[in-house]
CSV table of C-alpha atoms in Angstrom, one decimal:
chain,number,residue,atom,x,y,z
I,1359,MET,CA,17.2,-8.9,-13.5
I,1360,SER,CA,16.3,-5.4,-11.8
I,1361,ASP,CA,17.0,-4.4,-8.2
I,1362,LEU,CA,13.6,-2.9,-7.9
I,1363,ILE,CA,10.2,-2.8,-9.8
I,1364,PHE,CA,7.6,-0.3,-8.8
I,1365,ALA,CA,4.0,-1.3,-9.4
I,1366,CYS,CA,0.4,0.0,-8.7
I,1367,MET,CA,-3.0,-0.5,-10.0
I,1368,SER,CA,-5.4,1.9,-11.8
I,1369,LEU,CA,-9.2,1.5,-12.4
I,1370,ASP,CA,-10.5,4.7,-13.8
I,1371,THR,CA,-9.3,8.3,-15.3
I,1372,ALA,CA,-8.8,9.6,-12.0
I,1373,SER,CA,-6.5,7.0,-10.6
I,1374,VAL,CA,-4.8,6.8,-13.9
I,1375,ARG,CA,-3.9,10.6,-13.3
I,1376,GLN,CA,-2.4,9.7,-9.9
I,1377,MET,CA,-0.7,6.7,-11.2
I,1378,LEU,CA,1.1,9.0,-14.0
I,1379,LEU,CA,2.1,11.6,-11.3
I,1380,LEU,CA,3.5,8.7,-9.3
I,1381,ALA,CA,5.4,7.4,-12.3
I,1382,GLU,CA,6.8,10.9,-13.1
I,1383,SER,CA,7.6,11.4,-9.6
I,1384,LEU,CA,10.0,8.4,-9.9
I,1385,ARG,CA,11.5,9.4,-13.2
I,1386,ARG,CA,12.1,13.2,-11.7
I,1387,TRP,CA,13.1,12.5,-8.2
I,1388,GLY,CA,14.1,8.9,-7.9
I,1389,GLY,CA,17.9,9.6,-8.2
I,1390,GLU,CA,20.1,6.7,-9.1
I,1391,LEU,CA,16.8,4.6,-9.7
I,1392,SER,CA,15.0,7.1,-11.6
I,1393,ASP,CA,14.9,4.6,-14.6
I,1394,ALA,CA,13.5,1.7,-12.5
I,1395,PRO,CA,10.9,-0.3,-14.2
I,1396,PHE,CA,7.4,1.1,-13.3
I,1397,TRP,CA,4.5,-1.2,-13.8
I,1398,LEU,CA,0.6,-0.5,-14.1
I,1399,LEU,CA,-1.6,-3.1,-13.4
I,1400,ILE,CA,-5.1,-2.6,-14.9
I,1401,PRO,CA,-8.2,-4.9,-15.9
I,1402,GLN,CA,-8.3,-5.3,-19.9
I,1403,GLU,CA,-12.0,-3.9,-19.6
I,1404,GLU,CA,-10.9,-0.8,-18.0
I,1405,ARG,CA,-8.0,0.0,-20.8
I,1406,THR,CA,-10.3,2.6,-22.3
I,1407,CYS,CA,-9.6,5.1,-19.3
I,1408,LEU,CA,-6.0,5.2,-20.7
I,1409,GLU,CA,-7.1,6.8,-23.8
I,1410,GLY,CA,-5.5,10.5,-24.2
I,1411,PHE,CA,-2.7,9.6,-21.8
I,1412,GLN,CA,-0.4,7.8,-24.4
I,1413,GLY,CA,2.1,10.4,-24.5
I,1414,ARG,CA,2.6,10.6,-20.8
I,1415,LEU,CA,2.5,6.7,-20.5
I,1416,SER,CA,5.3,6.7,-23.0
I,1417,ALA,CA,7.4,9.6,-21.7
I,1418,ALA,CA,7.3,7.9,-18.2
I,1419,ASP,CA,8.2,4.4,-19.4
I,1420,VAL,CA,5.1,2.9,-17.9
I,1421,ARG,CA,4.7,-0.9,-18.7
I,1422,ILE,CA,0.9,-1.9,-18.7
I,1423,ALA,CA,-0.1,-5.3,-17.6
I,1424,ASP,CA,-3.6,-7.0,-17.2
I,1425,PHE,CA,-5.0,-8.5,-14.2
I,1426,GLY,CA,-7.9,-10.6,-14.0
I,1427,VAL,CA,-11.1,-9.6,-11.8
I,1428,VAL,CA,-12.7,-12.5,-9.8
I,1429,PRO,CA,-16.5,-11.7,-10.5
I,1430,GLN,CA,-17.6,-12.8,-7.1
I,1431,ALA,CA,-15.0,-10.6,-5.2
I,1432,ALA,CA,-15.1,-7.5,-7.7
I,1433,SER,CA,-17.4,-5.5,-5.4
I,1434,PHE,CA,-15.7,-6.3,-2.0
I,1435,PRO,CA,-13.7,-3.6,-0.8
I,1436,PHE,CA,-10.2,-3.5,-2.1
I,1437,ALA,CA,-10.2,-6.9,-3.5
I,1438,ARG,CA,-9.0,-5.7,-7.0
I,1439,LYS,CA,-6.0,-4.3,-5.3
I,1440,VAL,CA,-5.2,-7.5,-3.9
I,1441,LEU,CA,-5.6,-9.3,-7.1
I,1442,ALA,CA,-3.5,-6.6,-8.8
I,1443,ALA,CA,-0.6,-6.9,-6.3
I,1444,ALA,CA,-0.6,-10.7,-6.7
I,1445,GLU,CA,-0.4,-10.6,-10.5
I,1446,ALA,CA,2.4,-7.8,-10.3
I,1447,GLU,CA,4.2,-10.2,-7.9
I,1448,ARG,CA,3.8,-13.1,-10.4
I,1449,LEU,CA,5.1,-11.1,-13.2
I,1450,ALA,CA,8.1,-10.0,-11.3
I,1451,GLU,CA,9.3,-13.4,-10.1
I,1452,ASP,CA,12.0,-13.5,-12.7
I,1453,ALA,CA,12.5,-9.8,-13.2
I,1454,ALA,CA,13.5,-8.2,-9.9
I,1455,SER,CA,14.9,-8.9,-6.6
I,1456,THR,CA,12.4,-6.5,-4.9
I,1457,LEU,CA,9.1,-5.6,-5.9
I,1458,VAL,CA,7.6,-2.3,-4.3
I,1459,TRP,CA,3.8,-2.5,-4.6
I,1460,MET,CA,2.3,1.1,-4.0
I,1461,ASP,CA,-0.9,2.8,-3.9
I,1462,CYS,CA,-1.4,5.1,-7.0
I,1463,GLY,CA,-2.3,8.2,-4.8
I,1464,ALA,CA,1.4,8.4,-3.8
I,1465,LEU,CA,4.7,10.2,-4.6
I,1466,ILE,CA,8.6,9.2,-4.8
I,1467,LEU,CA,10.4,12.5,-3.6
I,1468,GLN,CA,14.1,11.2,-3.3
I,1469,SER,CA,15.9,7.9,-4.2
I,1470,PRO,CA,14.0,4.9,-3.0
I,1471,ALA,CA,17.2,2.8,-2.9
I,1472,GLY,CA,16.5,2.0,0.9
I,1473,LEU,CA,13.5,0.1,-0.2
I,1474,GLN,CA,15.7,-2.8,-1.6
I,1475,LEU,CA,15.6,-5.7,0.8
I,1476,PRO,CA,18.7,-6.5,2.7
I,1477,PRO,CA,19.9,-10.0,3.1
I,1478,GLY,CA,17.5,-12.1,5.5
I,1479,ILE,CA,14.5,-9.6,5.1
I,1480,ARG,CA,11.5,-10.7,3.1
I,1481,LEU,CA,9.2,-7.8,3.9
I,1482,ALA,CA,9.6,-4.0,4.5
I,1483,ALA,CA,6.4,-2.0,5.2
I,1484,ARG,CA,4.9,0.6,7.6
I,1485,PRO,CA,2.3,0.2,10.3
I,1486,VAL,CA,-1.1,1.2,9.7
I,1487,ASP,CA,-1.8,5.1,10.1
I,1488,LEU,CA,-4.8,4.6,12.5
I,1489,ALA,CA,-5.4,1.6,14.7
I,1490,LEU,CA,-9.2,1.4,14.0
I,1491,ILE,CA,-10.2,-2.3,13.8
I,1492,GLY,CA,-6.5,-3.3,14.7
I,1493,SER,CA,-5.8,-5.7,17.6
I,1494,ARG,CA,-4.6,-3.8,20.7
I,1495,TYR,CA,-1.6,-5.2,22.3
I,1496,GLU,CA,-2.6,-4.4,25.9
I,1497,GLY,CA,-5.3,-7.3,25.9
I,1498,PRO,CA,-5.7,-10.6,24.4
I,1499,PRO,CA,-7.0,-10.6,20.7
I,1500,ASP,CA,-10.5,-10.0,20.1
I,1501,VAL,CA,-13.0,-12.5,18.2
I,1502,PHE,CA,-12.2,-10.8,15.0
I,1503,TRP,CA,-8.5,-11.2,15.3
I,1504,ARG,CA,-8.7,-14.6,16.8
I,1505,LEU,CA,-10.6,-15.7,13.8
I,1506,ILE,CA,-8.0,-14.2,11.4
I,1507,TYR,CA,-5.1,-15.6,13.3
I,1508,ARG,CA,-6.7,-19.1,13.6
I,1509,GLU,CA,-7.7,-19.2,9.7
I,1510,CYS,CA,-4.4,-18.0,8.6
I,1511,GLY,CA,-2.3,-20.1,11.0
I,1512,VAL,CA,-0.5,-17.5,12.7
I,1513,PRO,CA,1.9,-18.7,15.7
I,1514,GLU,CA,1.3,-16.8,19.0
I,1515,GLU,CA,5.2,-16.1,19.0
I,1516,HIS,CA,4.8,-13.9,15.8
I,1517,LEU,CA,2.5,-11.5,17.6
I,1518,TYR,CA,5.1,-8.6,18.4
I,1519,PRO,CA,4.1,-5.2,19.2
I,1520,MET,CA,4.1,-2.1,17.0
I,1521,GLN,CA,2.6,1.3,16.9
I,1522,SER,CA,0.1,2.9,14.6
I,1523,SER,CA,1.9,5.8,12.9
I,1524,VAL,CA,-0.5,8.5,13.5
I,1525,ASP,CA,-2.6,7.8,16.5
I,1526,ARG,CA,0.3,6.0,18.3
I,1527,ILE,CA,-1.9,3.1,19.8
I,1528,ALA,CA,0.0,0.1,20.6
I,1529,ILE,CA,-1.0,-3.0,18.5
I,1530,ARG,CA,-0.2,-6.4,17.0
I,1531,PRO,CA,1.4,-6.3,13.7
I,1532,TYR,CA,-1.1,-4.6,11.2
I,1533,PHE,CA,0.6,-3.4,8.0
I,1534,ASN,CA,-0.3,-0.3,5.8
I,1535,ALA,CA,-1.2,-1.7,2.5
I,1536,GLY,CA,-0.1,1.4,0.5
I,1537,LEU,CA,3.4,0.2,0.3
I,1538,LEU,CA,4.9,-3.2,0.5
I,1539,ALA,CA,8.4,-4.2,-0.4
I,1540,VAL,CA,8.5,-8.1,-1.2
I,1541,GLN,CA,10.8,-10.6,-2.7
I,1542,PRO,CA,8.6,-11.6,-5.8
I,1543,ARG,CA,9.7,-15.2,-5.6
I,1544,ASP,CA,8.3,-15.7,-1.9
I,1545,GLY,CA,4.7,-15.3,-3.2
I,1546,LEU,CA,3.7,-13.4,-0.3
I,1547,LEU,CA,1.1,-11.1,-2.4
I,1548,GLN,CA,-0.2,-14.3,-4.1
I,1549,ALA,CA,-0.9,-15.9,-0.8
I,1550,TRP,CA,-2.5,-12.7,0.3
I,1551,ARG,CA,-4.8,-13.0,-2.6
I,1552,ASP,CA,-5.5,-16.5,-2.1
I,1553,GLU,CA,-6.2,-16.0,1.7
I,1554,LEU,CA,-8.4,-13.1,1.0
I,1555,LEU,CA,-10.5,-15.2,-1.4
I,1556,ARG,CA,-10.8,-17.9,0.8
I,1557,LEU,CA,-11.9,-15.9,3.8
I,1558,TYR,CA,-13.8,-12.7,2.7
I,1559,MET,CA,-17.1,-14.5,2.7
I,1560,ILE,CA,-17.0,-17.1,5.2
I,1561,PRO,CA,-20.1,-16.9,7.6
I,1562,GLU,CA,-18.1,-16.1,10.9
I,1563,PHE,CA,-16.9,-12.8,9.5
I,1564,GLU,CA,-20.5,-11.6,8.4
I,1565,PRO,CA,-21.6,-10.5,11.7
I,1566,PHE,CA,-18.7,-8.1,12.1
I,1567,TYR,CA,-19.5,-6.7,8.6
I,1568,GLN,CA,-22.9,-6.1,9.7
I,1569,ALA,CA,-21.9,-4.5,13.0
I,1570,ASN,CA,-19.3,-2.1,11.8
I,1571,PRO,CA,-18.6,-1.3,8.1
I,1572,ARG,CA,-15.0,-0.9,8.9
I,1573,TYR,CA,-14.4,-4.6,9.2
I,1574,ARG,CA,-15.4,-4.9,5.4
I,1575,ILE,CA,-13.4,-2.1,4.3
I,1576,PHE,CA,-10.4,-3.2,6.2
I,1577,MET,CA,-10.5,-6.8,5.8
I,1578,HIS,CA,-8.1,-7.0,3.0
I,1579,GLN,CA,-5.5,-5.4,5.4
I,1580,ALA,CA,-6.3,-7.6,8.3
I,1581,VAL,CA,-5.9,-10.7,6.0
I,1582,LEU,CA,-2.7,-9.3,4.9
I,1583,ALA,CA,-1.4,-9.2,8.5
I,1584,GLY,CA,-2.5,-12.8,8.9
I,1585,THR,CA,-1.0,-13.8,5.7
I,1586,LEU,CA,2.4,-12.1,6.5
I,1587,LEU,CA,2.5,-13.2,10.1
I,1588,ALA,CA,1.9,-16.7,9.3
I,1589,ARG,CA,4.7,-17.0,6.7
I,1590,LEU,CA,7.5,-14.6,8.4
I,1591,SER,CA,9.2,-14.8,11.6
I,1592,PRO,CA,9.6,-11.1,13.3
I,1593,ALA,CA,13.2,-11.0,12.1
I,1594,GLU,CA,12.3,-11.2,8.6
I,1595,SER,CA,10.1,-8.0,8.5
I,1596,LEU,CA,11.6,-4.6,8.5
I,1597,LEU,CA,9.5,-1.6,9.8
I,1598,LEU,CA,10.4,1.4,7.5
I,1599,PRO,CA,11.0,4.7,8.8
I,1600,PRO,CA,8.1,7.3,8.6
I,1601,THR,CA,9.8,9.1,5.7
I,1602,VAL,CA,8.5,6.2,3.7
I,1603,ASN,CA,4.9,5.8,2.8
I,1604,TYR,CA,4.3,9.1,4.9
I,1605,PRO,CA,0.4,9.9,5.1
I,1606,LEU,CA,0.6,13.4,3.8
I,1607,HIS,CA,-3.2,13.6,4.1
I,1608,PHE,CA,-2.7,13.1,7.9
I,1609,HIS,CA,0.3,15.7,8.1
I,1610,GLN,CA,-1.5,18.0,10.6
I,1611,ARG,CA,-2.3,14.9,12.8
I,1612,PHE,CA,1.0,13.3,12.7
I,1613,PRO,CA,3.1,13.2,15.7
I,1614,ALA,CA,4.8,16.6,15.9
I,1615,SER,CA,8.2,14.8,16.9
I,1616,GLU,CA,8.2,13.0,13.8
I,1617,ARG,CA,6.7,15.3,11.0
I,1618,PRO,CA,9.0,16.1,8.2
I,1619,ALA,CA,10.5,19.6,8.3
I,1620,THR,CA,10.1,19.7,4.3
I,1621,LEU,CA,8.4,17.7,1.8
I,1622,ASP,CA,11.7,17.2,0.0
I,1623,SER,CA,13.0,15.2,3.2
I,1624,LEU,CA,10.5,12.3,2.5
I,1625,THR,CA,11.3,9.2,0.2
I,1626,THR,CA,7.7,8.4,-0.6
I,1627,CYS,CA,4.2,9.7,0.7
I,1628,ARG,CA,0.5,8.8,0.1
I,1629,TYR,CA,-1.9,11.7,-0.4
I,1630,GLU,CA,-5.2,9.9,-1.1
I,1631,THR,CA,-7.7,12.7,-1.8
I,1632,LEU,CA,-5.7,15.7,-0.3
I,1633,PHE,CA,-4.9,17.4,-3.6
I,1634,ASP,CA,-8.6,17.5,-4.6
I,1635,GLN,CA,-9.2,19.9,-1.6
I,1636,ALA,CA,-8.8,23.7,-1.8
I,1637,GLY,CA,-6.0,25.1,0.1
I,1638,TRP,CA,-4.1,22.0,0.2
I,1639,GLN,CA,-0.8,23.7,-0.3
I,1640,ALA,CA,-1.2,24.9,3.5
I,1641,LYS,CA,-1.8,21.4,4.7
I,1642,ILE,CA,1.5,19.8,3.7
I,1643,PRO,CA,5.1,20.5,4.8
I,1644,PRO,CA,7.2,23.4,3.1
I,1645,ALA,CA,8.6,22.4,-0.3
I,1646,SER,CA,11.6,23.6,-2.2
I,1647,PRO,CA,10.4,26.2,-5.0
I,1648,GLU,CA,11.5,23.5,-7.6
I,1649,LEU,CA,9.6,20.5,-6.0
I,1650,ARG,CA,6.3,22.8,-5.5
I,1651,ALA,CA,6.4,24.0,-8.9
I,1652,TRP,CA,6.5,20.4,-10.2
I,1653,LEU,CA,4.0,19.3,-7.9
I,1654,GLU,CA,1.4,22.0,-9.0
I,1655,GLU,CA,2.0,21.4,-12.4
I,1656,GLY,CA,1.5,17.7,-12.3
I,1657,ILE,CA,-1.6,17.9,-10.2
I,1658,LEU,CA,-3.2,20.3,-13.0
I,1659,SER,CA,-1.9,17.9,-15.8
């Protein structure tokens, strides 16, 4: 059994390129965990987007696994990500003590050993970057979040405060789905899938989707919060430091006191579409010549 397995999802050529850069970052910068298993979850019908990448896939030792798409949920925002995460967890049940589920648009920049879950901890994650639809801690939960908490069965005593990482708003627990470290045998990601498929189209949520598209976009993340809060006491969750799952695309908005001095000091980061933008080099922390050269070469690959 491995200590850690890393897994992510790709659906098209662009996300395959991101996934490869993530896998290659683990192999190059992962320290003692640079040879940890790395899995790609991809629907069988999308495997054609892997054509032309066989050499890099083999060199990075990427294991490829299928996940099934539920047709009626296929077009709902991020539903396929949730389905892929659940399948990765199922496959990892007897293969690892910790599964680290990541967005493909991410990098590992030093040893991720700190993502190994310590005894008594069943989840390690970061708060959301921006509060947006999150439940503000300063007042009672609004109608949307009362529905989430009711449908997921969240006890009131599990609603502790946290801060969104970029805009620093006090919110009830609302986790960033870009990196989740779980014990595969717990089944938390499979419960996330089941709850999303049960809840996303119930009539009570439709007025929120109509009033503000953000509710549809972030429904998967709201259901993630409800799923986890119903199953974990506050003592069983670990909030990771900002050097993990750092939002590189929000670097210039991140609180100055917590901005990394160098890119090399981060454990993992997400970048989303940052590297598609002209002049991205000026929008990130300084990096060592070795890391900058590796990154620039990888982005062009």
